[in-house]
C-alpha cells in the first residue's frame, strides 16, 4: 500500500483544459512560499510541522498527562479554528462510542462552540460531581461563545473542587500578550500555551490549539506532526493537483464543492475543511461554496439532489483504505433478507462497492469527481491530510485572487449581536439597530 495520500483527478477534468492553470498554480505556490502575497503575516503554519521541536511536544504531553491523571472529563472550550481541528482529529481516531464506554483516560468534551443554553446545562449536569479539567482556547481571548462557557465551567470547577484543583487543571491556549484570556490566565496562574501571531485560527490545529486536546484524548501527536512533515516536504504534487482541479472546475461553473466521506469518522474533518476553505476563499463575492455529506447515510437524503439537481457541483471524495477492525457478514440458512450473496464478505467491502458505484453514478449524472486516497485513518495520515488541505487552501486562494488568510466578513454578525446586547462601547450601533427594527 502506498503510504501517502494522493489526489486522483481522472474523473474530474474531462473536457477541461486544466493544463492551462498549471502556470497560475505554480505562480500561486511561489507567492505563498516566498511570502509575497496578501495576508503574508499569517504564514506561520507553512513551516509549522517541521518547526515543532521536542521541547514543545514534551511540554504538551506533560500537560496532557496532568489532565489525564486527575480528570474524568476534560472540557475543551473554543470555537471555529479554536475547536474544529481538535474535534476533527479526535473523532477520526476515537472509538465511535467512546462517550458510552469506560476507557483509560478522560473523555474529551467540547463547549464554547455554540450558545446553546440547553447544551451548556446538559454538559454542566454531566460533569457535576465528577473531577473535570478545562482547556480554554481563544486566540483573541475575547470571543463571546467560549468566554461564556469558560466563565460557567471555571466557576463550577472552583466551587466543586476548590481553587487549587482548578488552577492545576485549567490550561489556557491564547495569544502571547493580548486579550482578556491572557490577562485572566496570568492572574489565576494557569499553565498557558501560545498561539503564534502568524498562525490564523483555521490553520492552527498543529499548534497547542489542536495538539493539546488531541494528546489529552490519548492520541499520538508525534505521529500526527510527522505525517504533516511528510506532506510539507513531499506533498507539492498533490497540493497542486488539487488546487488546479478545483479552480478549473470553478471556472467552468462548478460553484459548490462537496467533500464526501464514506466513513462516519470523517464527519468532523469535513466540518474543519469547510471552515478552512469557506473562511479562506469566500470573499470579494467569489469562492467555491464548501459543502459536505456523509455517505452512505446522506445518499438517502441528498443523493437525489446530487444525482439530478442543478449541475453546479463537484465532489471530492476522501476515500479511506484500511479500516481498523473487521466485521464479517454472516451466512444465514434461511436467507430471508436475501443477503447471502455477500455473506463472508467484510462490511467495508460492501462500503467500498457503494463508494465506487456512487462515484460512477454521480460522474454519469454530470458531477465531476476528485478522489483523495488516504491509506488509513491513523495519526500519520491525518497529519498528511491536514497539511495537504492547508497548503491546498493557500495555493487555491491565491489562484482565485483573494487574500486566503483574513476573515473580515465574520465581524458583521458580531457587531449586530453586541449592539443588540447593548455591550458598552456599542451605543451608536444599538440606537441604529433599534431604529431599523422599528421601521
Ligand atoms: O479562523 C478563525 O480565525 C476563526 O474561526 C477563529 O478561530 C474563531 O472565531 C475563534 O477565534 P478565537 O480563537 O480568537 O476565539
Short mmCIF file of C-alpha atoms and ligand atoms in Angstrom, two decimals:
data_model
loop_
_atom_site.label_atom_id
_atom_site.label_comp_id
_atom_site.label_asym_id
_atom_site.label_seq_id
_atom_site.Cartn_x
_atom_site.Cartn_y
_atom_site.Cartn_z
CA UNK A 1 0.00 0.00 0.00
CA UNK A 2 1.17 3.44 -0.94
CA UNK A 3 1.96 5.31 2.26
CA UNK A 4 0.98 8.76 1.12
CA UNK A 5 -2.30 10.45 0.42
CA UNK A 6 -2.94 11.05 -3.26
CA UNK A 7 -5.23 13.18 -5.39
CA UNK A 8 -6.74 11.47 -8.42
CA UNK A 9 -8.43 13.79 -10.89
CA UNK A 10 -9.15 11.23 -13.62
CA UNK A 11 -12.94 11.74 -13.45
CA UNK A 12 -12.84 15.44 -12.67
CA UNK A 13 -11.32 17.17 -15.61
CA UNK A 14 -12.85 15.61 -18.70
CA UNK A 15 -13.36 18.33 -21.31
CA UNK A 16 -11.43 20.91 -19.30
CA UNK A 17 -8.07 22.37 -20.09
CA UNK A 18 -6.58 22.07 -16.61
CA UNK A 19 -3.09 22.35 -18.06
CA UNK A 20 -3.87 26.00 -18.73
CA UNK A 21 -3.94 26.52 -14.97
CA UNK A 22 -0.57 24.90 -14.36
CA UNK A 23 1.33 28.19 -14.56
CA UNK A 24 -1.19 30.00 -12.38
CA UNK A 25 -0.89 27.26 -9.77
CA UNK A 26 2.90 27.37 -9.78
CA UNK A 27 2.79 31.17 -9.50
CA UNK A 28 0.36 30.93 -6.56
CA UNK A 29 2.59 28.38 -4.85
CA UNK A 30 5.58 30.67 -5.38
CA UNK A 31 3.63 33.63 -3.96
CA UNK A 32 2.75 31.54 -0.92
CA UNK A 33 6.22 30.15 -0.32
CA UNK A 34 8.02 33.44 -0.87
CA UNK A 35 5.60 35.26 1.42
CA UNK A 36 4.94 37.92 -1.19
CA UNK A 37 1.14 37.70 -1.31
CA UNK A 38 -1.76 39.24 0.59
CA UNK A 39 -2.01 38.07 4.18
CA UNK A 40 1.69 37.20 4.30
CA UNK A 41 1.83 37.99 8.01
CA UNK A 42 -0.23 34.82 8.58
CA UNK A 43 2.06 32.23 7.05
CA UNK A 44 3.41 30.71 10.26
CA UNK A 45 1.52 27.48 9.53
CA UNK A 46 3.51 26.88 6.33
CA UNK A 47 6.57 25.52 8.10
CA UNK A 48 4.86 24.71 11.36
CA UNK A 49 5.13 20.91 11.15
CA UNK A 50 8.90 20.90 10.63
CA UNK A 51 9.48 23.62 13.21
CA UNK A 52 7.74 21.98 16.16
CA UNK A 53 10.58 20.98 18.47
CA UNK A 54 10.99 18.23 21.02
CA UNK A 55 10.65 20.66 23.91
CA UNK A 56 7.21 21.82 22.75
CA UNK A 57 5.99 18.28 22.23
CA UNK A 58 7.24 17.21 25.66
CA UNK A 59 5.54 20.18 27.33
CA UNK A 60 2.22 19.41 25.64
CA UNK A 61 2.49 15.73 26.57
CA UNK A 62 3.23 16.67 30.18
CA UNK A 63 0.19 18.96 30.38
CA UNK A 64 -1.94 16.25 28.79
CA UNK A 65 -0.66 13.78 31.36
CA UNK A 66 -1.58 16.17 34.19
CA UNK A 67 -5.17 16.38 32.94
CA UNK A 68 -5.34 12.66 32.24
CA UNK A 69 -4.11 11.82 35.73
CA UNK A 70 -6.68 13.89 37.65
CA UNK A 71 -9.74 14.30 35.44
CA UNK A 72 -12.62 12.10 34.33
CA UNK A 73 -13.68 14.73 31.79
CA UNK A 74 -11.73 17.46 30.04
CA UNK A 75 -13.88 20.21 28.59
CA UNK A 76 -12.22 21.83 25.62
CA UNK A 77 -13.62 25.31 25.17
CA UNK A 78 -13.25 27.10 21.84
CA UNK A 79 -14.99 27.86 18.54
CA UNK A 80 -14.08 27.91 14.85
CA UNK A 81 -10.37 27.42 14.40
CA UNK A 82 -10.02 27.04 18.15
CA UNK A 83 -12.27 23.98 18.10
CA UNK A 84 -12.69 22.21 14.79
CA UNK A 85 -9.18 20.83 14.27
CA UNK A 86 -9.02 19.01 17.59
CA UNK A 87 -12.60 17.80 17.20
CA UNK A 88 -11.87 16.52 13.68
CA UNK A 89 -8.76 14.57 14.65
CA UNK A 90 -10.22 13.11 17.84
CA UNK A 91 -13.39 11.98 16.04
CA UNK A 92 -11.34 10.49 13.21
CA UNK A 93 -9.31 8.36 15.62
CA UNK A 94 -11.62 7.62 18.50
CA UNK A 95 -13.88 4.68 19.19
CA UNK A 96 -17.25 5.87 17.87
CA UNK A 97 -18.88 5.04 21.17
CA UNK A 98 -16.10 6.23 23.46
CA UNK A 99 -18.59 8.51 25.23
CA UNK A 100 -20.53 5.46 26.41
CA UNK A 101 -17.57 3.24 27.31
CA UNK A 102 -15.23 3.42 30.22
CA UNK A 103 -11.72 3.66 28.90
CA UNK A 104 -8.34 4.75 30.03
CA UNK A 105 -8.09 8.47 30.36
CA UNK A 106 -10.62 11.26 30.46
CA UNK A 107 -13.42 11.86 28.00
CA UNK A 108 -12.73 14.98 25.96
CA UNK A 109 -15.89 17.05 25.56
CA UNK A 110 -16.41 20.38 23.83
CA UNK A 111 -18.09 23.64 24.83
CA UNK A 112 -17.96 27.26 23.75
CA UNK A 113 -18.67 26.21 20.17
CA UNK A 114 -22.29 27.38 20.35
CA UNK A 115 -24.53 29.50 22.56
CA UNK A 116 -27.00 26.70 23.26
CA UNK A 117 -28.35 27.13 26.75
CA UNK A 118 -29.61 23.57 26.99
CA UNK A 119 -26.28 22.27 25.65
CA UNK A 120 -24.42 24.04 28.43
CA UNK A 121 -26.97 22.95 31.02
CA UNK A 122 -26.68 19.32 29.96
CA UNK A 123 -22.89 19.41 29.98
CA UNK A 124 -22.81 21.02 33.42
CA UNK A 125 -25.23 18.36 34.57
CA UNK A 126 -22.95 15.63 33.20
CA UNK A 127 -19.77 16.81 34.92
CA UNK A 128 -21.40 17.79 38.22
CA UNK A 129 -19.83 15.74 40.99
CA UNK A 130 -17.04 14.48 38.68
CA UNK A 131 -13.49 15.66 38.52
CA UNK A 132 -13.00 17.64 35.35
CA UNK A 133 -10.43 19.87 33.75
CA UNK A 134 -10.67 22.66 31.21
CA UNK A 135 -8.65 23.58 28.16
CA UNK A 136 -9.77 27.05 27.17
CA UNK A 137 -8.67 28.10 23.69
CA UNK A 138 -9.13 31.52 22.16
CA UNK A 139 -6.56 33.35 20.12
CA UNK A 140 -8.19 36.73 20.55
CA UNK A 141 -9.24 35.89 24.07
CA UNK A 142 -12.41 37.87 23.53
CA UNK A 143 -14.75 35.59 21.58
CA UNK A 144 -18.20 35.56 23.18
CA UNK A 145 -19.13 31.89 22.88
CA UNK A 146 -16.02 30.45 24.60
CA UNK A 147 -15.94 33.33 27.09
CA UNK A 148 -19.45 32.47 28.32
CA UNK A 149 -18.66 28.76 28.55
CA UNK A 150 -15.39 29.40 30.36
CA UNK A 151 -16.99 31.68 32.91
CA UNK A 152 -19.57 28.98 33.67
CA UNK A 153 -17.23 25.99 33.90
CA UNK A 154 -14.48 27.88 35.73
CA UNK A 155 -16.92 28.92 38.43
CA UNK A 156 -18.35 25.44 38.63
CA UNK A 157 -14.93 23.79 38.88
CA UNK A 158 -13.68 26.16 41.56
CA UNK A 159 -16.80 25.62 43.64
CA UNK A 160 -16.78 21.89 43.14
CA UNK A 161 -13.10 21.00 43.51
CA UNK A 162 -11.54 24.12 45.01
CA UNK A 163 -9.24 26.78 43.64
CA UNK A 164 -6.08 24.68 43.76
CA UNK A 165 -7.51 21.81 41.75
CA UNK A 166 -8.90 24.30 39.24
CA UNK A 167 -5.58 26.07 38.92
CA UNK A 168 -3.81 22.77 38.24
CA UNK A 169 -6.38 21.57 35.75
CA UNK A 170 -7.23 24.64 33.72
CA UNK A 171 -4.94 25.27 30.80
CA UNK A 172 -5.27 28.30 28.56
CA UNK A 173 -4.20 28.47 24.92
CA UNK A 174 -4.18 32.03 23.68
CA UNK A 175 -2.23 34.93 22.23
CA UNK A 176 1.22 35.60 23.72
CA UNK A 177 0.35 39.04 25.04
CA UNK A 178 -3.08 40.40 24.13
CA UNK A 179 -6.65 39.59 25.08
CA UNK A 180 -8.78 39.04 28.15
CA UNK A 181 -7.89 35.36 28.40
CA UNK A 182 -4.16 36.10 28.61
CA UNK A 183 -4.79 38.56 31.45
CA UNK A 184 -7.06 36.14 33.27
CA UNK A 185 -4.64 33.21 32.89
CA UNK A 186 -1.77 35.30 34.22
CA UNK A 187 -3.80 36.46 37.19
CA UNK A 188 -5.01 32.95 38.05
CA UNK A 189 -1.65 31.32 37.43
CA UNK A 190 -2.85 28.81 34.83
CA UNK A 191 -0.44 26.93 32.63
CA UNK A 192 -0.62 28.53 29.20
CA UNK A 193 0.30 27.82 25.61
CA UNK A 194 0.75 30.39 22.91
CA UNK A 195 -0.99 30.54 19.54
CA UNK A 196 1.66 32.20 17.37
CA UNK A 197 0.75 35.63 16.00
CA UNK A 198 1.34 34.46 12.44
CA UNK A 199 -0.95 31.41 12.58
CA UNK A 200 -4.65 32.10 11.99
CA UNK A 201 -7.29 30.08 13.84
CA UNK A 202 -8.27 27.81 10.97
CA UNK A 203 -4.60 26.94 10.32
CA UNK A 204 -3.79 26.27 13.97
CA UNK A 205 -4.53 22.58 14.50
CA UNK A 206 -0.83 21.72 14.59
CA UNK A 207 -0.19 24.22 17.40
CA UNK A 208 -1.21 23.54 21.03
CA UNK A 209 -4.75 24.55 19.91
CA UNK A 210 -5.13 21.11 18.40
CA UNK A 211 -2.22 19.15 19.82
CA UNK A 212 -3.13 19.56 23.49
CA UNK A 213 -6.73 18.25 23.31
CA UNK A 214 -5.62 15.51 20.91
CA UNK A 215 -2.90 14.42 23.36
CA UNK A 216 -5.38 14.53 26.26
CA UNK A 217 -7.64 12.23 24.26
CA UNK A 218 -4.75 9.75 24.20
CA UNK A 219 -3.56 10.08 20.62
CA UNK A 220 -0.03 10.24 19.29
CA UNK A 221 0.72 13.86 18.46
CA UNK A 222 4.23 12.98 17.35
CA UNK A 223 2.88 10.75 14.59
CA UNK A 224 0.39 13.44 13.61
CA UNK A 225 3.17 16.02 13.30
CA UNK A 226 5.41 13.50 11.49
CA UNK A 227 2.67 12.95 8.90
CA UNK A 228 2.32 16.69 8.40
CA UNK A 229 6.10 16.98 7.97
CA UNK A 230 5.95 14.30 5.24
CA UNK A 231 3.37 16.36 3.38
CA UNK A 232 5.30 19.60 3.96
CA UNK A 233 8.38 18.01 2.41
CA UNK A 234 6.94 15.85 -0.37
CA UNK A 235 3.34 16.89 -0.92
CA UNK A 236 3.53 19.65 -3.51
CA UNK A 237 2.43 17.50 -6.42
CA UNK A 238 -0.75 16.51 -4.58
CA UNK A 239 -1.37 20.08 -3.46
CA UNK A 240 -1.02 21.41 -7.00
CA UNK A 241 -3.26 18.69 -8.44
CA UNK A 242 -5.99 19.62 -6.01
CA UNK A 243 -5.67 23.39 -6.42
CA UNK A 244 -5.61 23.13 -10.21
CA UNK A 245 -8.57 20.78 -10.41
CA UNK A 246 -10.88 22.73 -8.11
CA UNK A 247 -10.04 26.06 -9.78
CA UNK A 248 -10.55 24.58 -13.24
CA UNK A 249 -13.94 23.26 -12.13
CA UNK A 250 -14.89 26.59 -10.53
CA UNK A 251 -14.05 28.47 -13.69
CA UNK A 252 -16.25 26.00 -15.53
CA UNK A 253 -19.32 26.84 -13.44
CA UNK A 254 -18.94 24.33 -10.63
CA UNK A 255 -19.52 26.68 -7.72
CA UNK A 256 -20.02 24.11 -4.97
CA UNK A 257 -17.51 21.54 -3.79
CA UNK A 258 -18.97 18.71 -1.77
CA UNK A 259 -16.48 16.89 0.42
CA UNK A 260 -17.69 13.32 0.58
CA UNK A 261 -16.82 10.63 3.08
CA UNK A 262 -17.96 7.05 3.37
CA UNK A 263 -16.88 6.60 7.00
CA UNK A 264 -18.55 8.29 9.97
CA UNK A 265 -15.16 9.07 11.49
CA UNK A 266 -14.64 11.80 8.91
CA UNK A 267 -17.73 13.87 9.62
CA UNK A 268 -15.83 16.48 11.60
CA UNK A 269 -12.87 16.53 9.27
CA UNK A 270 -15.35 17.89 6.74
CA UNK A 271 -16.51 20.49 9.25
CA UNK A 272 -12.88 21.56 9.75
CA UNK A 273 -12.34 21.61 5.97
CA UNK A 274 -15.47 23.74 5.46
CA UNK A 275 -14.14 26.39 7.82
CA UNK A 276 -10.69 26.26 6.24
CA UNK A 277 -11.92 26.76 2.70
CA UNK A 278 -15.05 28.80 3.41
CA UNK A 279 -13.33 31.38 5.56
CA UNK A 280 -10.28 31.49 3.32
CA UNK A 281 -11.91 31.76 -0.09
CA UNK A 282 -15.38 33.21 0.41
CA UNK A 283 -14.69 36.91 -0.09
CA UNK A 284 -14.90 39.67 -2.68
CA UNK A 285 -18.11 37.91 -3.83
CA UNK A 286 -16.04 34.95 -5.01
CA UNK A 287 -15.20 31.47 -3.85
CA UNK A 288 -16.30 27.86 -4.11
CA UNK A 289 -19.01 27.08 -1.54
CA UNK A 290 -17.69 24.20 0.58
CA UNK A 291 -20.35 21.65 1.49
CA UNK A 292 -20.13 18.12 2.83
CA UNK A 293 -22.04 14.87 3.00
CA UNK A 294 -21.66 11.66 4.95
CA UNK A 295 -22.29 8.68 2.70
CA UNK A 296 -23.94 6.28 2.51
CA UNK A 297 -26.18 7.96 5.12
CA UNK A 298 -26.81 11.07 3.04
CA UNK A 299 -27.35 9.11 -0.16
CA UNK A 300 -30.75 8.50 1.37
CA UNK A 301 -31.37 12.22 1.76
CA UNK A 302 -29.14 14.30 -0.52
CA UNK A 303 -28.45 11.60 -3.10
CA UNK A 304 -31.33 12.66 -5.33
CA UNK A 305 -30.16 16.29 -5.49
CA UNK A 306 -26.59 15.31 -6.20
CA UNK A 307 -27.58 12.83 -8.89
CA UNK A 308 -30.15 15.02 -10.64
CA UNK A 309 -30.21 18.58 -9.31
CA UNK A 310 -28.62 21.73 -10.66
CA UNK A 311 -25.25 20.91 -12.23
CA UNK A 312 -23.17 23.41 -10.29
CA UNK A 313 -21.45 20.90 -8.04
CA UNK A 314 -18.40 18.72 -7.98
CA UNK A 315 -17.46 16.11 -5.42
CA UNK A 316 -14.19 15.47 -3.64
CA UNK A 317 -14.31 12.01 -2.14
CA UNK A 318 -11.97 11.28 0.76
CA UNK A 319 -11.52 7.55 0.36
CA UNK A 320 -10.08 5.62 3.29
CA UNK A 321 -8.12 2.43 2.62
CA UNK A 322 -7.96 0.18 5.65
CA UNK A 323 -10.48 0.08 8.46
CA UNK A 324 -9.24 -0.56 11.99
CA UNK A 325 -11.45 -3.60 12.56
CA UNK A 326 -13.02 -6.38 10.54
CA UNK A 327 -16.69 -7.34 10.74
CA UNK A 328 -17.77 -10.26 8.55
CA UNK A 329 -21.34 -10.55 7.30
CA UNK A 330 -22.64 -13.93 8.46
CA UNK A 331 -24.36 -16.53 6.32
CA UNK A 332 -27.95 -17.38 7.17
CA UNK A 333 -29.56 -20.71 6.33
CA UNK A 334 -32.94 -19.21 5.51
CA UNK A 335 -31.61 -16.10 3.78
CA UNK A 336 -34.94 -14.34 4.22
CA UNK A 337 -33.25 -10.95 3.86
CA UNK A 338 -31.52 -12.09 0.66
CA UNK A 339 -28.08 -11.13 1.89
CA UNK A 340 -26.31 -14.46 1.46
CA UNK A 341 -24.76 -13.18 -1.76
CA UNK A 342 -22.46 -11.04 0.37
CA UNK A 343 -22.10 -13.48 3.27
CA UNK A 344 -18.47 -13.99 4.16
CA UNK A 345 -17.53 -10.52 2.95
CA UNK A 346 -16.47 -7.85 5.39
CA UNK A 347 -18.67 -4.78 5.80
CA UNK A 348 -16.06 -2.45 4.36
CA UNK A 349 -16.04 -4.43 1.11
CA UNK A 350 -19.72 -3.54 0.70
CA UNK A 351 -18.94 0.07 1.60
CA UNK A 352 -16.19 0.22 -1.00
CA UNK A 353 -18.56 -1.06 -3.67
CA UNK A 354 -21.09 1.56 -2.58
CA UNK A 355 -18.34 4.17 -2.88
CA UNK A 356 -17.29 3.13 -6.36
CA UNK A 357 -20.87 2.69 -7.52
CA UNK A 358 -21.81 6.12 -6.22
CA UNK A 359 -18.84 7.84 -7.79
CA UNK A 360 -19.61 6.30 -11.18
CA UNK A 361 -23.32 7.17 -10.90
CA UNK A 362 -22.58 10.77 -9.97
CA UNK A 363 -19.99 11.10 -12.74
CA UNK A 364 -22.63 9.79 -15.18
CA UNK A 365 -25.03 12.35 -13.74
CA UNK A 366 -22.67 15.21 -14.57
CA UNK A 367 -20.88 15.61 -11.26
CA UNK A 368 -17.10 15.76 -11.72
CA UNK A 369 -15.30 13.66 -9.18
CA UNK A 370 -12.00 14.25 -7.45
CA UNK A 371 -10.64 11.42 -5.34
CA UNK A 372 -8.32 11.77 -2.37
CA UNK A 373 -6.99 8.42 -1.21
CA UNK A 374 -5.98 8.04 2.43
CA UNK A 375 -4.30 4.72 3.26
CA UNK A 376 -5.89 4.53 6.73
CA UNK A 377 -7.20 6.79 9.45
CA UNK A 378 -4.12 6.98 11.63
CA UNK A 379 -2.39 9.95 13.21
CA UNK A 380 0.23 9.91 10.48
CA UNK A 381 -2.21 10.09 7.57
CA UNK A 382 -4.38 12.64 9.30
CA UNK A 383 -1.26 14.77 9.69
CA UNK A 384 -0.64 14.43 5.96
CA UNK A 385 -4.24 15.27 5.16
CA UNK A 386 -4.33 18.34 7.39
CA UNK A 387 -1.22 19.86 5.88
CA UNK A 388 -2.34 18.91 2.37
CA UNK A 389 -5.64 20.74 2.80
CA UNK A 390 -3.95 23.76 4.41
CA UNK A 391 -1.42 24.22 1.66
CA UNK A 392 -4.02 23.43 -0.99
CA UNK A 393 -6.10 26.21 0.50
CA UNK A 394 -3.27 28.74 0.39
CA UNK A 395 -2.43 27.93 -3.25
CA UNK A 396 -6.07 27.76 -4.29
CA UNK A 397 -6.93 31.07 -2.61
CA UNK A 398 -4.13 32.89 -4.39
CA UNK A 399 -5.23 31.33 -7.68
CA UNK A 400 -8.70 32.70 -7.01
CA UNK A 401 -7.23 36.14 -6.39
CA UNK A 402 -8.27 36.61 -2.75
CA UNK A 403 -6.39 37.01 0.50
CA UNK A 404 -6.84 33.50 1.93
CA UNK A 405 -5.70 34.49 5.42
CA UNK A 406 -8.15 37.11 6.62
CA UNK A 407 -11.84 36.85 7.52
CA UNK A 408 -13.32 40.36 7.58
CA UNK A 409 -16.82 39.04 6.96
CA UNK A 410 -17.15 37.21 10.28
CA UNK A 411 -17.30 40.52 12.19
CA UNK A 412 -20.66 41.57 10.72
CA UNK A 413 -22.88 39.37 12.90
CA UNK A 414 -20.82 40.17 15.99
CA UNK A 415 -21.37 43.92 15.57
CA UNK A 416 -25.13 43.43 15.41
CA UNK A 417 -25.14 40.97 18.31
CA UNK A 418 -23.15 43.35 20.53
CA UNK A 419 -25.43 46.22 19.57
CA UNK A 420 -28.50 44.14 20.42
CA UNK A 421 -26.93 43.02 23.71
CA UNK A 422 -26.16 46.68 24.45
CA UNK A 423 -22.49 45.95 25.06
CA UNK A 424 -20.68 49.05 26.38
CA UNK A 425 -18.99 50.89 23.52
CA UNK A 426 -21.71 49.97 21.01
CA UNK A 427 -24.26 52.68 21.91
CA UNK A 428 -24.44 54.20 18.45
CA UNK A 429 -24.93 50.84 16.79
CA UNK A 430 -27.56 49.93 19.37
CA UNK A 431 -29.55 53.06 18.57
CA UNK A 432 -29.24 52.44 14.83
CA UNK A 433 -30.32 48.82 15.03
CA UNK A 434 -33.29 49.65 17.27
CA UNK A 435 -34.42 52.31 14.80
CA UNK A 436 -34.04 49.85 11.94
CA UNK A 437 -36.12 47.20 13.69
CA UNK A 438 -38.88 49.72 14.43
CA UNK A 439 -39.33 50.62 10.73
O1 LIG B 1 -10.28 31.05 11.85
C1 LIG B 1 -10.58 31.97 12.58
O2 LIG B 1 -9.87 32.95 12.72
C2 LIG B 1 -11.86 31.95 13.40
O3 LIG B 1 -12.69 30.90 13.09
C3 LIG B 1 -11.50 31.83 14.86
O4 LIG B 1 -10.73 30.68 15.05
C4 LIG B 1 -12.71 31.78 15.75
O5 LIG B 1 -13.51 32.89 15.50
C5 LIG B 1 -12.32 31.77 17.20
O6 LIG B 1 -11.50 32.85 17.50
P1 LIG B 1 -10.64 32.93 18.81
O7 LIG B 1 -9.68 31.83 18.80
O8 LIG B 1 -10.00 34.27 18.75
O9 LIG B 1 -11.61 32.81 19.96
#
